[in-house]
CSV table of C-alpha atoms in Angstrom, one decimal:
chain,number,residue,atom,x,y,z
A,20,MET,CA,47.5,-41.0,-21.3
A,21,ALA,CA,44.7,-42.7,-23.3
A,22,VAL,CA,46.8,-43.2,-26.4
A,23,SER,CA,49.7,-44.9,-24.6
A,24,LYS,CA,47.2,-47.3,-23.0
A,25,ARG,CA,46.2,-48.5,-26.5
A,26,ILE,CA,49.8,-49.6,-27.3
A,27,ARG,CA,50.2,-53.3,-26.7
A,28,THR,CA,52.8,-55.0,-24.7
A,29,ASP,CA,53.2,-58.6,-23.4
A,30,LEU,CA,55.8,-57.5,-20.7
A,31,ALA,CA,54.4,-57.2,-17.2
A,32,LEU,CA,57.4,-54.9,-16.4
A,33,GLU,CA,56.3,-52.4,-19.0
A,34,THR,CA,52.8,-52.3,-17.6
A,35,THR,CA,54.2,-51.4,-14.1
A,36,GLU,CA,56.3,-48.7,-15.8
A,37,ARG,CA,53.2,-47.1,-17.3
A,38,PHE,CA,51.6,-46.9,-13.8
A,39,ALA,CA,54.9,-45.4,-12.5
A,40,GLU,CA,54.8,-42.7,-15.3
A,41,GLU,CA,51.2,-41.8,-14.2
A,42,ASN,CA,52.3,-41.8,-10.5
A,43,THR,CA,49.6,-44.4,-9.8
A,44,GLU,CA,50.1,-46.9,-7.0
A,45,ILE,CA,49.3,-50.6,-7.9
A,46,ARG,CA,48.0,-52.4,-4.9
A,47,GLY,CA,48.5,-56.2,-4.8
A,48,VAL,CA,51.6,-56.0,-7.0
A,49,GLU,CA,55.2,-56.6,-5.6
A,50,ILE,CA,58.2,-55.5,-7.6
A,51,GLN,CA,61.8,-56.5,-6.9
A,52,GLU,CA,64.7,-55.4,-9.1
A,53,GLU,CA,68.3,-56.6,-9.2
A,54,TYR,CA,71.2,-55.3,-11.4
A,55,ASP,CA,74.4,-57.3,-12.1
A,56,GLU,CA,76.9,-54.6,-13.1
A,57,GLU,CA,79.5,-57.0,-14.3
A,58,LYS,CA,77.2,-58.8,-16.7
A,59,ASP,CA,75.1,-55.6,-17.4
A,60,VAL,CA,72.0,-57.7,-16.7
A,61,ARG,CA,68.9,-56.3,-15.0
A,62,THR,CA,66.4,-58.7,-13.6
A,63,THR,CA,62.9,-57.6,-12.4
A,64,VAL,CA,60.5,-59.8,-10.6
A,65,VAL,CA,56.8,-58.7,-10.7
A,66,LYS,CA,54.5,-60.7,-8.5
A,67,ILE,CA,50.7,-60.1,-8.8
A,68,VAL,CA,49.4,-61.4,-5.5
A,69,THR,CA,45.8,-60.3,-5.4
A,70,GLU,CA,42.8,-60.2,-7.7
A,71,ASN,CA,42.7,-56.4,-7.5
A,72,GLY,CA,46.4,-56.3,-8.7
A,73,ALA,CA,45.5,-58.7,-11.5
A,74,LYS,CA,42.6,-56.5,-12.6
A,75,ALA,CA,44.8,-53.3,-12.5
A,76,MET,CA,47.6,-55.0,-14.5
A,77,GLY,CA,45.3,-56.8,-16.9
A,78,ARG,CA,47.2,-60.0,-16.3
A,79,PRO,CA,46.6,-63.2,-14.3
A,80,GLN,CA,48.0,-63.6,-10.7
A,81,GLY,CA,51.5,-65.0,-10.7
A,82,THR,CA,55.2,-64.3,-11.1
A,83,TYR,CA,56.7,-62.5,-14.0
A,84,ILE,CA,60.5,-62.5,-14.3
A,85,THR,CA,62.1,-60.2,-16.8
A,86,ILE,CA,65.7,-60.5,-17.8
A,87,GLU,CA,67.0,-57.4,-19.6
A,88,ALA,CA,70.4,-58.0,-21.3
A,89,PRO,CA,71.5,-55.3,-23.8
A,90,ASP,CA,74.0,-57.6,-25.6
A,91,LEU,CA,71.5,-60.4,-26.2
A,92,SER,CA,71.3,-59.4,-29.9
A,93,GLU,CA,75.1,-59.7,-30.2
A,94,PRO,CA,76.8,-63.0,-31.3
A,95,ASP,CA,78.8,-63.4,-28.1
A,96,GLU,CA,78.7,-67.0,-27.1
A,97,ASP,CA,80.1,-66.5,-23.6
A,98,TYR,CA,77.5,-63.8,-22.9
A,99,HIS,CA,74.7,-66.0,-24.2
A,100,ARG,CA,75.9,-68.9,-22.1
A,101,GLU,CA,75.6,-66.7,-19.0
A,102,ILE,CA,72.1,-65.8,-19.9
A,103,SER,CA,71.3,-69.5,-20.5
A,104,GLU,CA,72.4,-70.2,-16.9
A,105,GLU,CA,70.2,-67.3,-15.6
A,106,ILE,CA,67.2,-68.9,-17.4
A,107,SER,CA,68.0,-72.2,-15.9
A,108,VAL,CA,68.2,-70.7,-12.4
A,109,TYR,CA,64.8,-69.1,-12.7
A,110,LEU,CA,63.1,-72.1,-14.2
A,111,LYS,CA,64.2,-74.1,-11.1
A,112,GLN,CA,62.6,-71.5,-8.9
A,113,LEU,CA,59.3,-71.8,-10.7
A,114,ILE,CA,59.2,-75.6,-11.2
A,115,ASP,CA,59.8,-78.3,-8.6
A,116,LEU,CA,62.1,-80.3,-10.8
A,117,LYS,CA,62.6,-83.0,-8.2
A,118,LYS,CA,58.9,-83.7,-8.3
A,119,GLU,CA,58.2,-83.1,-12.0
A,120,LYS,CA,59.9,-85.6,-14.3
A,121,SER,CA,58.1,-85.1,-17.6
A,122,ILE,CA,58.6,-81.8,-19.6
A,123,LEU,CA,56.8,-80.8,-22.8
A,124,VAL,CA,58.3,-77.8,-24.6
A,125,VAL,CA,55.8,-76.1,-27.0
A,126,GLY,CA,57.3,-74.0,-29.7
A,127,LEU,CA,54.6,-71.5,-30.5
A,128,GLY,CA,54.5,-69.3,-33.7
A,129,ASN,CA,54.9,-69.5,-37.4
A,130,ALA,CA,58.3,-70.9,-38.5
A,131,GLY,CA,57.8,-69.2,-41.9
A,132,ILE,CA,57.8,-65.7,-40.4
A,133,THR,CA,61.1,-64.8,-38.9
A,134,ALA,CA,59.9,-62.5,-36.2
A,135,ASP,CA,57.4,-65.3,-35.1
A,136,ALA,CA,59.8,-68.2,-35.4
A,137,LEU,CA,61.4,-68.1,-31.9
A,138,GLY,CA,59.4,-71.0,-30.5
A,139,PRO,CA,59.9,-73.4,-33.4
A,140,HIS,CA,63.7,-72.7,-33.4
A,141,VAL,CA,64.0,-73.3,-29.7
A,142,VAL,CA,62.4,-76.7,-30.1
A,143,GLU,CA,64.8,-77.5,-32.9
A,144,ASN,CA,67.7,-77.0,-30.6
A,145,LEU,CA,66.4,-78.9,-27.6
A,146,ARG,CA,67.9,-82.2,-26.3
A,147,MET,CA,64.9,-84.6,-26.5
A,148,THR,CA,65.1,-87.5,-24.1
A,149,ARG,CA,61.6,-88.9,-23.6
A,150,HIS,CA,61.8,-91.4,-26.5
A,151,ILE,CA,65.3,-92.6,-25.5
A,152,ILE,CA,64.3,-93.2,-21.9
A,153,ARG,CA,61.1,-95.0,-23.0
A,154,GLU,CA,63.1,-97.2,-25.4
A,155,TYR,CA,66.3,-97.9,-23.5
A,156,GLY,CA,65.8,-96.6,-20.0
A,157,LEU,CA,68.3,-94.3,-18.3
A,158,ARG,CA,71.2,-96.5,-19.5
A,159,GLY,CA,70.6,-95.1,-23.0
A,160,ILE,CA,71.7,-91.7,-21.9
A,161,THR,CA,74.3,-92.7,-19.2
A,162,HIS,CA,72.5,-90.8,-16.4
A,163,GLU,CA,71.1,-92.3,-13.2
A,164,LYS,CA,68.2,-89.8,-13.3
A,165,MET,CA,67.0,-87.4,-16.0
A,166,HIS,CA,63.9,-85.5,-17.0
A,167,ARG,CA,61.8,-86.9,-19.9
A,168,VAL,CA,61.9,-84.0,-22.3
A,169,SER,CA,59.7,-83.9,-25.4
A,170,GLY,CA,58.7,-81.1,-27.8
A,171,ILE,CA,56.1,-80.0,-30.3
A,172,VAL,CA,55.7,-77.2,-32.8
A,173,PRO,CA,51.9,-77.0,-33.3
A,174,GLY,CA,52.0,-74.3,-35.9
A,175,VAL,CA,49.3,-71.7,-36.2
A,176,MET,CA,45.6,-71.9,-36.8
A,177,ALA,CA,45.9,-70.8,-40.4
A,178,GLN,CA,48.1,-73.8,-41.1
A,179,THR,CA,46.3,-76.5,-39.0
A,180,GLY,CA,42.7,-75.3,-38.7
A,181,MET,CA,42.9,-76.0,-35.0
A,182,GLU,CA,43.5,-74.0,-31.9
A,183,THR,CA,46.9,-74.5,-30.5
A,184,ALA,CA,45.3,-75.3,-27.1
A,185,GLU,CA,43.3,-78.1,-28.7
A,186,ILE,CA,46.4,-79.8,-30.1
A,187,ILE,CA,48.3,-79.4,-26.8
A,188,GLN,CA,45.4,-80.8,-24.7
A,189,GLY,CA,45.7,-84.1,-26.6
A,190,VAL,CA,49.4,-84.4,-26.0
A,191,VAL,CA,49.1,-83.3,-22.3
A,192,ALA,CA,46.4,-86.0,-21.7
A,193,GLU,CA,48.9,-88.6,-22.9
A,194,THR,CA,52.1,-87.5,-21.3
A,195,LYS,CA,51.0,-85.5,-18.1
A,196,PRO,CA,54.0,-83.1,-18.3
A,197,VAL,CA,54.9,-79.6,-17.1
A,198,VAL,CA,54.4,-77.5,-20.2
A,199,ILE,CA,57.0,-74.9,-21.2
A,200,ALA,CA,55.5,-72.6,-23.9
A,201,ILE,CA,57.9,-70.5,-26.0
A,202,ASP,CA,56.6,-67.6,-28.0
A,203,ALA,CA,57.6,-64.3,-29.6
A,204,LEU,CA,56.2,-61.2,-27.8
A,205,ALA,CA,55.4,-57.6,-28.4
A,206,ALA,CA,57.1,-54.8,-26.5
A,207,ARG,CA,56.2,-51.2,-25.7
A,208,SER,CA,59.9,-50.1,-25.8
A,209,VAL,CA,62.1,-50.3,-28.9
A,210,ARG,CA,65.2,-50.8,-26.7
A,211,ARG,CA,63.8,-54.1,-25.3
A,212,LEU,CA,63.4,-55.7,-28.7
A,213,ASN,CA,65.4,-58.9,-28.9
A,214,ARG,CA,67.2,-58.0,-25.6
A,215,THR,CA,64.6,-59.1,-23.1
A,216,ILE,CA,63.4,-62.5,-21.8
A,217,GLN,CA,60.2,-62.8,-19.8
A,218,ILE,CA,59.6,-66.0,-17.8
A,219,THR,CA,56.2,-66.5,-16.1
A,220,ASP,CA,54.3,-69.2,-14.2
A,221,THR,CA,51.0,-68.0,-15.6
A,222,GLY,CA,51.3,-69.6,-19.0
A,223,ILE,CA,50.9,-67.8,-22.3
A,224,HIS,CA,48.2,-66.6,-24.7
A,225,PRO,CA,49.4,-67.1,-28.3
A,226,GLY,CA,49.1,-64.0,-30.5
A,227,SER,CA,47.9,-61.7,-27.7
A,228,GLY,CA,50.7,-59.1,-28.2
A,229,VAL,CA,49.6,-58.4,-31.8
A,230,GLY,CA,45.8,-58.5,-31.0
A,231,ASN,CA,45.3,-62.0,-32.4
A,232,HIS,CA,43.8,-63.6,-29.3
A,233,ARG,CA,43.7,-67.4,-29.1
A,234,ASN,CA,42.8,-69.8,-26.3
A,235,GLY,CA,45.5,-69.6,-23.6
A,236,LEU,CA,48.0,-72.3,-22.6
A,237,THR,CA,47.4,-72.0,-18.9
A,238,GLU,CA,47.1,-74.3,-15.9
A,239,GLU,CA,43.4,-73.7,-15.8
A,240,ASN,CA,42.9,-74.8,-19.4
A,241,LEU,CA,45.4,-77.7,-19.5
A,242,GLN,CA,45.2,-78.9,-15.9
A,243,VAL,CA,49.0,-79.1,-15.6
A,244,LYS,CA,51.6,-76.5,-14.6
A,245,VAL,CA,52.4,-74.1,-17.5
A,246,ILE,CA,55.5,-71.9,-17.8
A,247,GLY,CA,55.7,-69.2,-20.4
A,248,ILE,CA,58.9,-67.9,-21.9
A,249,GLY,CA,59.0,-65.1,-24.4
A,250,VAL,CA,61.2,-62.6,-26.1
A,251,PRO,CA,59.7,-59.3,-27.6
A,252,THR,CA,60.6,-59.3,-31.3
A,253,VAL,CA,58.1,-56.7,-32.6
A,254,VAL,CA,56.9,-53.3,-31.4
A,255,ASP,CA,53.7,-51.4,-32.2
A,256,ALA,CA,54.3,-48.9,-34.9
A,257,ALA,CA,52.4,-46.3,-32.9
A,258,THR,CA,55.1,-46.6,-30.2
A,259,ILE,CA,57.8,-45.3,-32.6
A,260,VAL,CA,55.7,-42.3,-33.4
A,261,LEU,CA,54.9,-41.7,-29.7
A,262,ASP,CA,58.6,-42.0,-28.7
A,263,SER,CA,59.7,-39.7,-31.5
A,264,MET,CA,57.4,-37.0,-30.3
A,265,ALA,CA,58.2,-37.4,-26.6
A,266,HIS,CA,60.0,-34.2,-26.1
A,267,LEU,CA,57.4,-32.2,-27.9
A,268,LEU,CA,54.7,-33.8,-25.8
A,269,ASP,CA,56.4,-32.8,-22.6
A,270,ALA,CA,55.7,-29.2,-23.4
A,271,LEU,CA,52.0,-29.7,-23.8
A,272,GLU,CA,49.2,-30.1,-21.2
A,273,GLU,CA,47.6,-33.5,-20.9
A,274,ALA,CA,44.5,-32.5,-22.7
A,275,GLU,CA,46.5,-31.0,-25.5
A,276,GLN,CA,48.7,-34.2,-25.7
A,277,LYS,CA,45.6,-36.4,-26.2
A,278,GLU,CA,44.2,-34.2,-28.9
A,279,PHE,CA,47.5,-33.9,-30.7
A,280,LEU,CA,48.2,-37.7,-30.6
A,281,GLU,CA,44.7,-38.5,-31.8
A,282,GLU,CA,45.3,-36.4,-34.9
A,283,MET,CA,48.9,-37.5,-35.5
A,284,ILE,CA,48.7,-41.3,-35.0
A,285,ALA,CA,46.6,-42.8,-37.7
A,286,PRO,CA,44.3,-45.7,-36.4
A,287,ASN,CA,45.9,-48.2,-38.8
A,288,LEU,CA,49.3,-47.7,-37.0
A,289,TYR,CA,47.8,-49.6,-34.0
A,290,SER,CA,47.6,-52.8,-36.1
A,291,MET,CA,51.1,-52.4,-37.7
A,292,PHE,CA,54.1,-54.0,-36.0
A,293,VAL,CA,57.8,-53.4,-36.7
A,294,THR,CA,60.8,-55.6,-36.2
A,295,PRO,CA,64.6,-54.9,-36.5
A,296,LYS,CA,66.2,-55.6,-39.9
A,297,ASP,CA,68.6,-58.2,-38.4
A,298,VAL,CA,65.8,-60.2,-36.7
A,299,ASP,CA,66.7,-63.4,-38.6
A,300,GLU,CA,70.2,-63.6,-37.1
A,301,THR,CA,69.0,-62.4,-33.7
A,302,VAL,CA,66.2,-64.9,-33.4
A,303,LYS,CA,68.8,-67.6,-34.2
A,304,TYR,CA,71.0,-66.5,-31.3
A,305,LEU,CA,68.1,-66.2,-28.9
A,306,SER,CA,66.7,-69.6,-29.7
A,307,PHE,CA,70.0,-71.2,-28.9
A,308,THR,CA,70.2,-69.2,-25.7
A,309,ILE,CA,66.8,-70.3,-24.5
A,310,SER,CA,67.1,-73.9,-25.6
A,311,GLU,CA,70.5,-74.1,-23.8
A,312,GLY,CA,68.9,-72.7,-20.7
A,313,LEU,CA,66.3,-75.5,-20.9
A,314,ASN,CA,68.9,-78.1,-21.6
A,315,ILE,CA,70.9,-77.0,-18.5
A,316,ALA,CA,67.8,-77.0,-16.3
A,317,PHE,CA,66.6,-80.4,-17.4
A,318,SER,CA,69.9,-82.3,-17.9
A,319,GLU,CA,69.9,-84.0,-14.5
A,320,ILE,CA,67.6,-84.3,-11.5
């Protein structure tokens, strides 16, 4: 449906679902799904393996891991700890941590806007070690081997007057790290807000989910490996209208659906994004979960 294609999402999983709804086969895309009934966690791995698959998906070739955990928005420390361990496991699959010793975590977003503050909060909670190792060696942290972890919150262009990629390029040139970029995302489904984590080895494009396209933090641009981690915290307002009318639309022919939606969904809804009312508390939980996952992954080699 033309209208549904206009609704933005940063999740590769949701793009594959749209093709499934339209009974369209996506060549060059491999999908694996695993469900842990005890934890109530569903993990889907989408691998785009060909250029044709990348073109159809509208995303770069690479691996996209989506962890769906319905209780992520709840203040359950044990549950969040389990998800942190899941994040650690998948990071180790995407990064050769025995080879890569230097890690730079980039907290993307605007700390002054709650729904966009995930990245800055993750960096706040990280265990930084690069400065200690440089000053005192590994004896300063009582480990024989450990990753050199550093972090930066580059802000947004309206605050700095610079592209985030420009700032990060300077840091990368000095430290030669693997870059872990953390950002808030946009989702197609309301049920995935603050309950889903996407991890990808294709990097990240700041602001793309809300149509604010900036230069990407990718291996091509930075010349180092870039991992993107994101959580959808906002949803396109048009999605809510579309979902609310789903049953009515089922009774209409496709041509009638298109005409009806074009009349019902005002164009300005496609530039409006909605976030849950408890987003401030939820982002706090999520930032701890992701930062702890990073701390676990990088604690020892």
